[in-house]
Short mmCIF file of C-alpha atoms in Angstrom, two decimals:
data_model
loop_
_atom_site.label_atom_id
_atom_site.label_comp_id
_atom_site.label_asym_id
_atom_site.label_seq_id
_atom_site.Cartn_x
_atom_site.Cartn_y
_atom_site.Cartn_z
CA MET A 1 17.44 -6.41 19.41
CA THR A 2 18.96 -4.38 22.24
CA ASP A 3 19.35 -5.54 25.76
CA ASP A 4 16.27 -3.28 26.64
CA THR A 5 13.99 -5.25 24.24
CA LEU A 6 15.30 -8.74 25.36
CA GLN A 7 13.41 -8.04 28.58
CA LEU A 8 10.07 -7.78 26.75
CA SER A 9 7.87 -10.84 25.90
CA PRO A 10 8.31 -12.69 22.52
CA GLU A 11 4.86 -11.24 21.41
CA ILE A 12 5.86 -7.59 22.18
CA ARG A 13 9.14 -8.09 20.42
CA SER A 14 7.42 -9.69 17.31
CA LEU A 15 5.05 -6.61 17.31
CA MET A 16 7.91 -4.28 17.39
CA GLY A 17 9.59 -5.97 14.63
CA VAL A 18 6.50 -6.09 12.36
CA TYR A 19 5.95 -2.37 13.11
CA ALA A 20 9.38 -1.68 12.17
CA LEU A 21 9.24 -3.60 9.01
CA TYR A 22 5.96 -2.07 7.89
CA TRP A 23 7.26 1.51 8.43
CA MET A 24 10.60 0.90 6.71
CA LEU A 25 8.86 -0.76 3.76
CA ASP A 26 6.12 1.89 3.63
CA ASP A 27 8.78 4.68 3.41
CA ALA A 28 10.67 2.89 0.72
CA VAL A 29 7.57 2.21 -1.28
CA GLU A 30 6.69 5.90 -1.21
CA ARG A 31 10.16 6.71 -2.47
CA MET A 32 9.97 4.17 -5.35
CA ASP A 33 10.37 5.78 -8.76
CA GLN A 34 7.35 4.55 -10.56
CA ALA A 35 6.00 5.52 -14.07
CA PRO A 36 3.13 6.05 -14.14
CA ARG A 37 2.99 6.95 -10.48
CA ILE A 38 0.51 4.48 -8.93
CA GLY A 39 -0.96 4.77 -5.35
CA ARG A 40 -0.90 2.32 -2.62
CA LEU A 41 -4.21 0.59 -3.36
CA GLU A 42 -3.69 0.76 -6.94
CA SER A 43 -0.37 -1.14 -6.49
CA ARG A 44 -2.11 -3.60 -4.24
CA ILE A 45 -4.72 -4.27 -6.74
CA LEU A 46 -2.35 -4.81 -9.52
CA ILE A 47 -0.24 -7.33 -7.30
CA ARG A 48 -3.51 -9.29 -6.45
CA LEU A 49 -4.62 -9.34 -10.22
CA ASP A 50 -2.47 -12.58 -10.80
CA ARG A 51 -5.77 -13.58 -12.50
CA PRO A 52 -8.99 -11.93 -13.33
CA ARG A 53 -10.95 -11.09 -10.19
CA ARG A 54 -14.32 -9.68 -9.38
CA MET A 55 -14.28 -6.14 -7.56
CA GLY A 56 -16.05 -7.67 -4.53
CA ALA A 57 -13.42 -10.34 -4.31
CA LEU A 58 -10.66 -7.80 -4.58
CA ALA A 59 -12.17 -5.70 -1.69
CA GLN A 60 -12.27 -8.89 0.48
CA LEU A 61 -8.70 -9.87 -0.32
CA LEU A 62 -7.59 -6.32 0.24
CA LEU A 63 -9.52 -5.73 3.46
CA THR A 64 -11.00 -2.51 2.04
CA GLY A 65 -14.54 -1.31 0.99
CA PRO A 66 -15.85 -2.11 -2.48
CA PRO A 67 -16.24 1.63 -3.33
CA SER A 68 -12.54 2.13 -2.66
CA VAL A 69 -11.65 -0.72 -5.01
CA THR A 70 -13.90 0.51 -7.71
CA ALA A 71 -12.54 4.11 -7.55
CA ALA A 72 -8.90 2.78 -7.73
CA ALA A 73 -10.01 0.34 -10.57
CA ASP A 74 -11.28 3.41 -12.33
CA ARG A 75 -7.88 5.10 -12.01
CA LEU A 76 -6.04 1.87 -13.28
CA GLU A 77 -8.30 1.78 -16.32
CA GLU A 78 -7.59 5.39 -17.05
CA MET A 79 -4.01 4.50 -17.11
CA GLY A 80 -4.44 1.68 -19.36
CA LEU A 81 -3.37 -1.04 -16.87
CA VAL A 82 -6.72 -2.86 -16.44
CA GLN A 83 -9.87 -3.55 -18.22
CA ARG A 84 -13.39 -4.75 -16.96
CA LEU A 85 -14.63 -7.86 -19.01
CA PRO A 86 -17.61 -9.86 -18.50
CA ASP A 87 -17.27 -12.99 -16.29
CA PRO A 88 -17.79 -15.92 -18.60
CA ASP A 89 -19.55 -17.66 -15.74
CA ASP A 90 -21.82 -14.99 -15.02
CA ARG A 91 -22.70 -12.47 -17.54
CA ARG A 92 -24.17 -10.07 -14.97
CA ALA A 93 -20.59 -9.74 -13.42
CA LEU A 94 -17.56 -8.02 -14.55
CA LEU A 95 -13.84 -9.19 -13.98
CA LEU A 96 -10.92 -7.01 -13.77
CA HIS A 97 -8.11 -8.03 -15.89
CA LEU A 98 -4.62 -6.70 -16.39
CA THR A 99 -3.77 -5.23 -19.89
CA ASP A 100 -0.45 -5.97 -21.50
CA ARG A 101 0.70 -2.68 -19.88
CA GLY A 102 -0.65 -3.58 -16.58
CA ARG A 103 1.10 -7.17 -16.64
CA THR A 104 4.36 -5.26 -17.38
CA VAL A 105 3.84 -2.65 -14.36
CA ARG A 106 2.66 -5.49 -12.06
CA SER A 107 6.08 -7.35 -12.96
CA GLN A 108 7.99 -4.29 -12.24
CA LEU A 109 6.04 -3.86 -8.91
CA ASP A 110 6.53 -7.41 -8.01
CA GLU A 111 10.27 -7.35 -8.58
CA GLU A 112 10.74 -3.91 -6.84
CA ALA A 113 8.79 -5.02 -3.81
CA ARG A 114 10.86 -8.27 -3.45
CA ARG A 115 13.99 -6.31 -3.63
CA LEU A 116 12.85 -3.68 -1.11
CA PHE A 117 11.68 -6.57 1.32
CA ARG A 118 14.85 -8.30 1.15
CA GLN A 119 16.96 -5.02 1.57
CA VAL A 120 14.65 -3.79 4.45
CA SER A 121 14.17 -7.20 6.30
CA GLY A 122 17.88 -8.41 5.89
CA LEU A 123 16.36 -11.88 5.95
CA SER A 124 17.93 -14.74 3.88
CA THR A 125 15.89 -16.63 1.34
CA ASP A 126 15.13 -19.49 3.75
CA GLU A 127 14.15 -16.98 6.48
CA ILE A 128 11.79 -15.10 3.98
CA ALA A 129 10.05 -18.34 3.26
CA GLN A 130 9.77 -19.17 6.95
CA PHE A 131 8.41 -15.58 7.54
CA ALA A 132 6.01 -15.86 4.52
CA ALA A 133 4.54 -19.01 5.87
CA LEU A 134 4.23 -17.54 9.48
CA CYS A 135 2.57 -14.57 8.03
CA GLU A 136 -0.02 -16.40 5.92
CA LYS A 137 -0.98 -18.20 9.10
CA ILE A 138 -1.36 -15.04 10.90
CA HIS A 139 -3.31 -13.49 8.15
CA ASP A 140 -5.60 -16.55 7.76
CA THR A 141 -6.25 -16.66 11.54
CA SER A 142 -6.89 -13.08 11.94
CA THR A 143 -9.23 -12.66 9.03
CA GLY A 144 -10.89 -15.87 9.86
CA ASN A 145 -12.40 -14.21 12.98
CA GLY A 146 -13.80 -11.36 10.78
CA ALA A 147 -12.39 -8.30 9.12
CA PRO A 148 -11.25 -5.26 11.27
CA LEU A 149 -13.80 -2.56 11.81
CA GLY A 150 -14.90 -1.02 8.68
CA CYS A 151 -13.59 -3.56 6.30
CA PRO A 152 -15.70 -6.10 4.38
CA ASP A 153 -15.95 -9.62 5.77
CA PRO A 154 -13.23 -11.68 4.36
CA LYS A 155 -15.29 -15.05 4.76
CA GLY A 156 -17.12 -14.46 1.71
CA ASP A 157 -15.73 -14.89 -1.92
CA ARG A 158 -11.91 -15.65 -1.61
CA GLU A 159 -11.23 -15.83 -5.24
#
């Protein structure tokens, strides 16, 4: 931080750091060489599919509307990265599963995202663990008070 920012409150300096990190990572992700080309929401869905999930649960986890998740899942299905299969616990419901190809792409996305985060943040392994714990606390606290306007309520099914 510069001498100018040291005069700011810790809260404002934190916000400035989070914004800078977000924009740098957003720019780096946009420049990632992906085959197939996958959009932001599709990438976020793949990362969250560490196990099969219902579409509504994905929407809540991603703080986005179910129609957006359904449209993104349709695109991922067309690419052969996911498939919808019946939920064994509720035959009326469908679960979104990764295909073998989807698992490969998810693994590549995960590896590249971790590399980009380390590069852009400049944090050590220990600092990343501390930052992750703080971010999880912030996420849980902020979404525990309800989702941002226009997003589904995250207090529902958190699969």
